[in-house]
PDB file of N, CA and C in Angstrom:
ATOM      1  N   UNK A   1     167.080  11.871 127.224  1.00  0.00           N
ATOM      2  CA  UNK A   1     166.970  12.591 125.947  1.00  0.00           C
ATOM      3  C   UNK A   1     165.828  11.990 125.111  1.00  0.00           C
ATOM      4  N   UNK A   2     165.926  10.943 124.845  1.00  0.00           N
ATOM      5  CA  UNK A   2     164.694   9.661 124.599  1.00  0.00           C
ATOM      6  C   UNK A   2     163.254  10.297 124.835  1.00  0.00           C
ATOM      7  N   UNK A   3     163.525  10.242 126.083  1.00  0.00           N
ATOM      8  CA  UNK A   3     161.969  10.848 126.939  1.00  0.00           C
ATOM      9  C   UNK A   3     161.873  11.902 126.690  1.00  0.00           C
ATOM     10  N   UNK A   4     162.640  13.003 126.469  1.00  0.00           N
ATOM     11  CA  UNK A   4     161.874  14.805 126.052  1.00  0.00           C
ATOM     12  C   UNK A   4     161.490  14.038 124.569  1.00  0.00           C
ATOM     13  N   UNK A   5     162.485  13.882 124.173  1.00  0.00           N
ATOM     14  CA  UNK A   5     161.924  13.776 122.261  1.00  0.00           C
ATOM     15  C   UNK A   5     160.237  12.982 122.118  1.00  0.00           C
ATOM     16  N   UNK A   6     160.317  11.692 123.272  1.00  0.00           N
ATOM     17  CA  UNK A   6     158.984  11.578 123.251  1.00  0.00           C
ATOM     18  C   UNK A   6     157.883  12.118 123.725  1.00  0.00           C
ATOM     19  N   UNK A   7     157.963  12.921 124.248  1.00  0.00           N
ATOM     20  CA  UNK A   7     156.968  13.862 124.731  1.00  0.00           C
ATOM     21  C   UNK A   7     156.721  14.700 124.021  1.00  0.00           C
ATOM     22  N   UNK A   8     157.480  15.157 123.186  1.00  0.00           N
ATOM     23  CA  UNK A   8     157.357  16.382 122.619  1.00  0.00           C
ATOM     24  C   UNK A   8     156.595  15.909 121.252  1.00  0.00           C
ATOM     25  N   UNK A   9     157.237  14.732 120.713  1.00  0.00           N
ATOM     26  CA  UNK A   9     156.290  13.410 119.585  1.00  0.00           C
ATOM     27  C   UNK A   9     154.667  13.769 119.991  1.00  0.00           C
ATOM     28  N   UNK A  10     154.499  13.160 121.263  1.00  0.00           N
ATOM     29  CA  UNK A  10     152.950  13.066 121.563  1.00  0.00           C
ATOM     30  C   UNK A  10     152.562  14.919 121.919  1.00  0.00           C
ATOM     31  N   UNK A  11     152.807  15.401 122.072  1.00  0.00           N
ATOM     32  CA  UNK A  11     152.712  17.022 122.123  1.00  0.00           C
ATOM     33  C   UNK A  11     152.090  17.242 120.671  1.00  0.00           C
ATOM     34  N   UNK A  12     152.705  16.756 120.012  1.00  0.00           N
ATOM     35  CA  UNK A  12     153.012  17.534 118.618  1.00  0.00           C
ATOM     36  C   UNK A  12     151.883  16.736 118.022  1.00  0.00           C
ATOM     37  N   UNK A  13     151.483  15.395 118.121  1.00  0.00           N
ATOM     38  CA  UNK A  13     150.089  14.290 117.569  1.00  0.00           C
ATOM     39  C   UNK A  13     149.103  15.431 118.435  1.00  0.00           C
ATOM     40  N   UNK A  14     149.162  15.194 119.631  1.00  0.00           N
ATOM     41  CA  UNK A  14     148.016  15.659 120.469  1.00  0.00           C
ATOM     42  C   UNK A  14     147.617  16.879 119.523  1.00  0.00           C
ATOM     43  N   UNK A  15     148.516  18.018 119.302  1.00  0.00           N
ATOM     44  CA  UNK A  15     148.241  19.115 118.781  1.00  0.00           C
ATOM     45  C   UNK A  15     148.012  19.528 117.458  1.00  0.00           C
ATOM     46  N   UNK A  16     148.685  18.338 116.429  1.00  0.00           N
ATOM     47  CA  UNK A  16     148.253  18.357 115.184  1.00  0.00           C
ATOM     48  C   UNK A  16     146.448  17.822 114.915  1.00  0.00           C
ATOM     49  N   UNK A  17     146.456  16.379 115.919  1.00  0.00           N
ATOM     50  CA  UNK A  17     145.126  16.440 116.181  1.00  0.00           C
ATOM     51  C   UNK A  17     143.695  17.046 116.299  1.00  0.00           C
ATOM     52  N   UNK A  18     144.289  17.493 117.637  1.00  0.00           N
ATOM     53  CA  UNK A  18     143.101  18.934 117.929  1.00  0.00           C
ATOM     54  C   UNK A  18     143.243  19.950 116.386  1.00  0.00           C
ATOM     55  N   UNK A  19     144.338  20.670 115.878  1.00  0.00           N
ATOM     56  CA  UNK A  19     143.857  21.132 114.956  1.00  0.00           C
ATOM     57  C   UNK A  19     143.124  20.789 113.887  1.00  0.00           C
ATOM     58  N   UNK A  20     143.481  19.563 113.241  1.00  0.00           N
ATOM     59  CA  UNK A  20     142.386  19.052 112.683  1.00  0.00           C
ATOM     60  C   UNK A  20     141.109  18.784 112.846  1.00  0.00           C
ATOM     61  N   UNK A  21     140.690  18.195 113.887  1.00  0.00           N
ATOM     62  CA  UNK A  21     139.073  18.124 114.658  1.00  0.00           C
ATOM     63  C   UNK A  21     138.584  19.449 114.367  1.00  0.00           C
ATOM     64  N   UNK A  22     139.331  20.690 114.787  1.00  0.00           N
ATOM     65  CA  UNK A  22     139.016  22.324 115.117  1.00  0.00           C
ATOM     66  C   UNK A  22     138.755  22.260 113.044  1.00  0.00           C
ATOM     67  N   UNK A  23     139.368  22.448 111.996  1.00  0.00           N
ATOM     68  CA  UNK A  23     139.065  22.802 111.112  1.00  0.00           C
ATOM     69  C   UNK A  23     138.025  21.751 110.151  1.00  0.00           C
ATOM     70  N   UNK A  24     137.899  20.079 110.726  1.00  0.00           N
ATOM     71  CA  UNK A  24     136.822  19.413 110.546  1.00  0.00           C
ATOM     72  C   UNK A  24     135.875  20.266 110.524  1.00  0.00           C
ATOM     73  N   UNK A  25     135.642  20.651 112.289  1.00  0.00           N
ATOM     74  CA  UNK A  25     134.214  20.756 112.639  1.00  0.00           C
ATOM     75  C   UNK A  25     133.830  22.232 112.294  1.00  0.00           C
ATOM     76  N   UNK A  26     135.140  23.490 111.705  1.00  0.00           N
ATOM     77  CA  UNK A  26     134.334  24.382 110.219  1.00  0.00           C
ATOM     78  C   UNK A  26     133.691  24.187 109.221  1.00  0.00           C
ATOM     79  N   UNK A  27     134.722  22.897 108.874  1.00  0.00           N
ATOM     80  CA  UNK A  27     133.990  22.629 107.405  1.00  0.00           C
ATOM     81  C   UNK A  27     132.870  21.879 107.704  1.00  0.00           C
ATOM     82  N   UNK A  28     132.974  21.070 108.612  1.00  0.00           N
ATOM     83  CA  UNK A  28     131.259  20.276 108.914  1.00  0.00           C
ATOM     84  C   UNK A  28     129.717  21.355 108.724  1.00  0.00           C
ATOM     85  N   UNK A  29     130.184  22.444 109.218  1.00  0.00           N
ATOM     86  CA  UNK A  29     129.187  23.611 109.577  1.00  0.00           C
ATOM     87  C   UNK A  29     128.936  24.471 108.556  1.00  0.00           C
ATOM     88  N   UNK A  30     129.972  24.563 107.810  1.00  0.00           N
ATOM     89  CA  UNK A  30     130.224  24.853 106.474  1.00  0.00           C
ATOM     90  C   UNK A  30     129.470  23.832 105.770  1.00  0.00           C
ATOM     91  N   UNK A  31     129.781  23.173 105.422  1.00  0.00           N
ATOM     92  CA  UNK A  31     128.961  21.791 104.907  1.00  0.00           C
ATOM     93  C   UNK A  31     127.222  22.036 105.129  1.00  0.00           C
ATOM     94  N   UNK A  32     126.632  22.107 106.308  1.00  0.00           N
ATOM     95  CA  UNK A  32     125.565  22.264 107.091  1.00  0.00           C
ATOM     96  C   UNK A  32     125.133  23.710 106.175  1.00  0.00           C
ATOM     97  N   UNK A  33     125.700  23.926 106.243  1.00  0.00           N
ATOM     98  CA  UNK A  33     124.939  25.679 105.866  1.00  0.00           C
ATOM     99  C   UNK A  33     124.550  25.201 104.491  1.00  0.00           C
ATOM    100  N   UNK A  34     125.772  24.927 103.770  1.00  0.00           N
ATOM    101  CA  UNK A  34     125.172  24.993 101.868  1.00  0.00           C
ATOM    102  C   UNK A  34     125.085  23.917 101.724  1.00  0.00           C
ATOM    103  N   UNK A  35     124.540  22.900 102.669  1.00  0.00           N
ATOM    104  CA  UNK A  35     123.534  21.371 102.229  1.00  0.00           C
ATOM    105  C   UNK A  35     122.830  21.955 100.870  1.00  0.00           C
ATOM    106  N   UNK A  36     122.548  20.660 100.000  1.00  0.00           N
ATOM    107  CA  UNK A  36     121.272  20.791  99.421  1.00  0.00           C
ATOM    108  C   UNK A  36     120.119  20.984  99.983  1.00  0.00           C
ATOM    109  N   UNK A  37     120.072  20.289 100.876  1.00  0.00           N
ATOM    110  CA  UNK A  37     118.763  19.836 101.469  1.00  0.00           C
ATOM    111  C   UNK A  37     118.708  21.441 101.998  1.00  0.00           C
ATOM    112  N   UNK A  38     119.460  22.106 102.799  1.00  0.00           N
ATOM    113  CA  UNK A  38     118.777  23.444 103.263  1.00  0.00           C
ATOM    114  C   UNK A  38     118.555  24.494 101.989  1.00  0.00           C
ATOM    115  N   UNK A  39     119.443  23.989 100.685  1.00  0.00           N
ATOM    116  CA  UNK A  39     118.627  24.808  99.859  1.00  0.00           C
ATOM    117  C   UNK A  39     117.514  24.313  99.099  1.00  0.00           C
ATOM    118  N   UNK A  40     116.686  22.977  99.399  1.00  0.00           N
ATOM    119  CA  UNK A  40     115.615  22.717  98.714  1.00  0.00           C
ATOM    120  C   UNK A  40     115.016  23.349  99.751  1.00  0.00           C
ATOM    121  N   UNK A  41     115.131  23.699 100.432  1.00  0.00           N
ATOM    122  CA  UNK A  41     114.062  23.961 102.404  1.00  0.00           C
ATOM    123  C   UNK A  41     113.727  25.343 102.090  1.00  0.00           C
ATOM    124  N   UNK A  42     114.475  25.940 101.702  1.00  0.00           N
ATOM    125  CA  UNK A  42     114.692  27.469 101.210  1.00  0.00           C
ATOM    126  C   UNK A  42     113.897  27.767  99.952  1.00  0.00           C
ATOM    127  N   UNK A  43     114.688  26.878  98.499  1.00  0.00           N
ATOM    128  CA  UNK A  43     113.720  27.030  97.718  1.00  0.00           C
ATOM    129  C   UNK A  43     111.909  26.948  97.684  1.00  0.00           C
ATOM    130  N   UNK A  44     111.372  25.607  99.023  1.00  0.00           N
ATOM    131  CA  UNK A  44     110.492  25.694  98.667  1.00  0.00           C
ATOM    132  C   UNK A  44     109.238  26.283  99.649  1.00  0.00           C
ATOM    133  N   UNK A  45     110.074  26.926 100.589  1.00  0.00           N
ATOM    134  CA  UNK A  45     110.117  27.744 101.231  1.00  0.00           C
ATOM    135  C   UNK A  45     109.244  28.871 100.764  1.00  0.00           C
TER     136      UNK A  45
END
């Protein structure tokens, strides 16, 4: 019983994990897009 509950523990890290990384690496790109720096690139553009 021990052992399902722990598996299902690391199931559940593994997978809370990955979702986080997955909505990091939106906002990273997100981030990337409305840099300053790409809108000074733009402005002087």
């Amino acid at each position: 019983m021990s052992k399902a509950l722990l598996i299902l523990f690391f199931l559940m890290i593994g997978f809370t994990v990955f979702f986080m990384s997955e909505m990091k690496d939106e906002a990273f790109t997100d981030m990337q897009e409305n840099s300053p720096i790409s809108v000074k690139s733009e402005i002087s553009a």
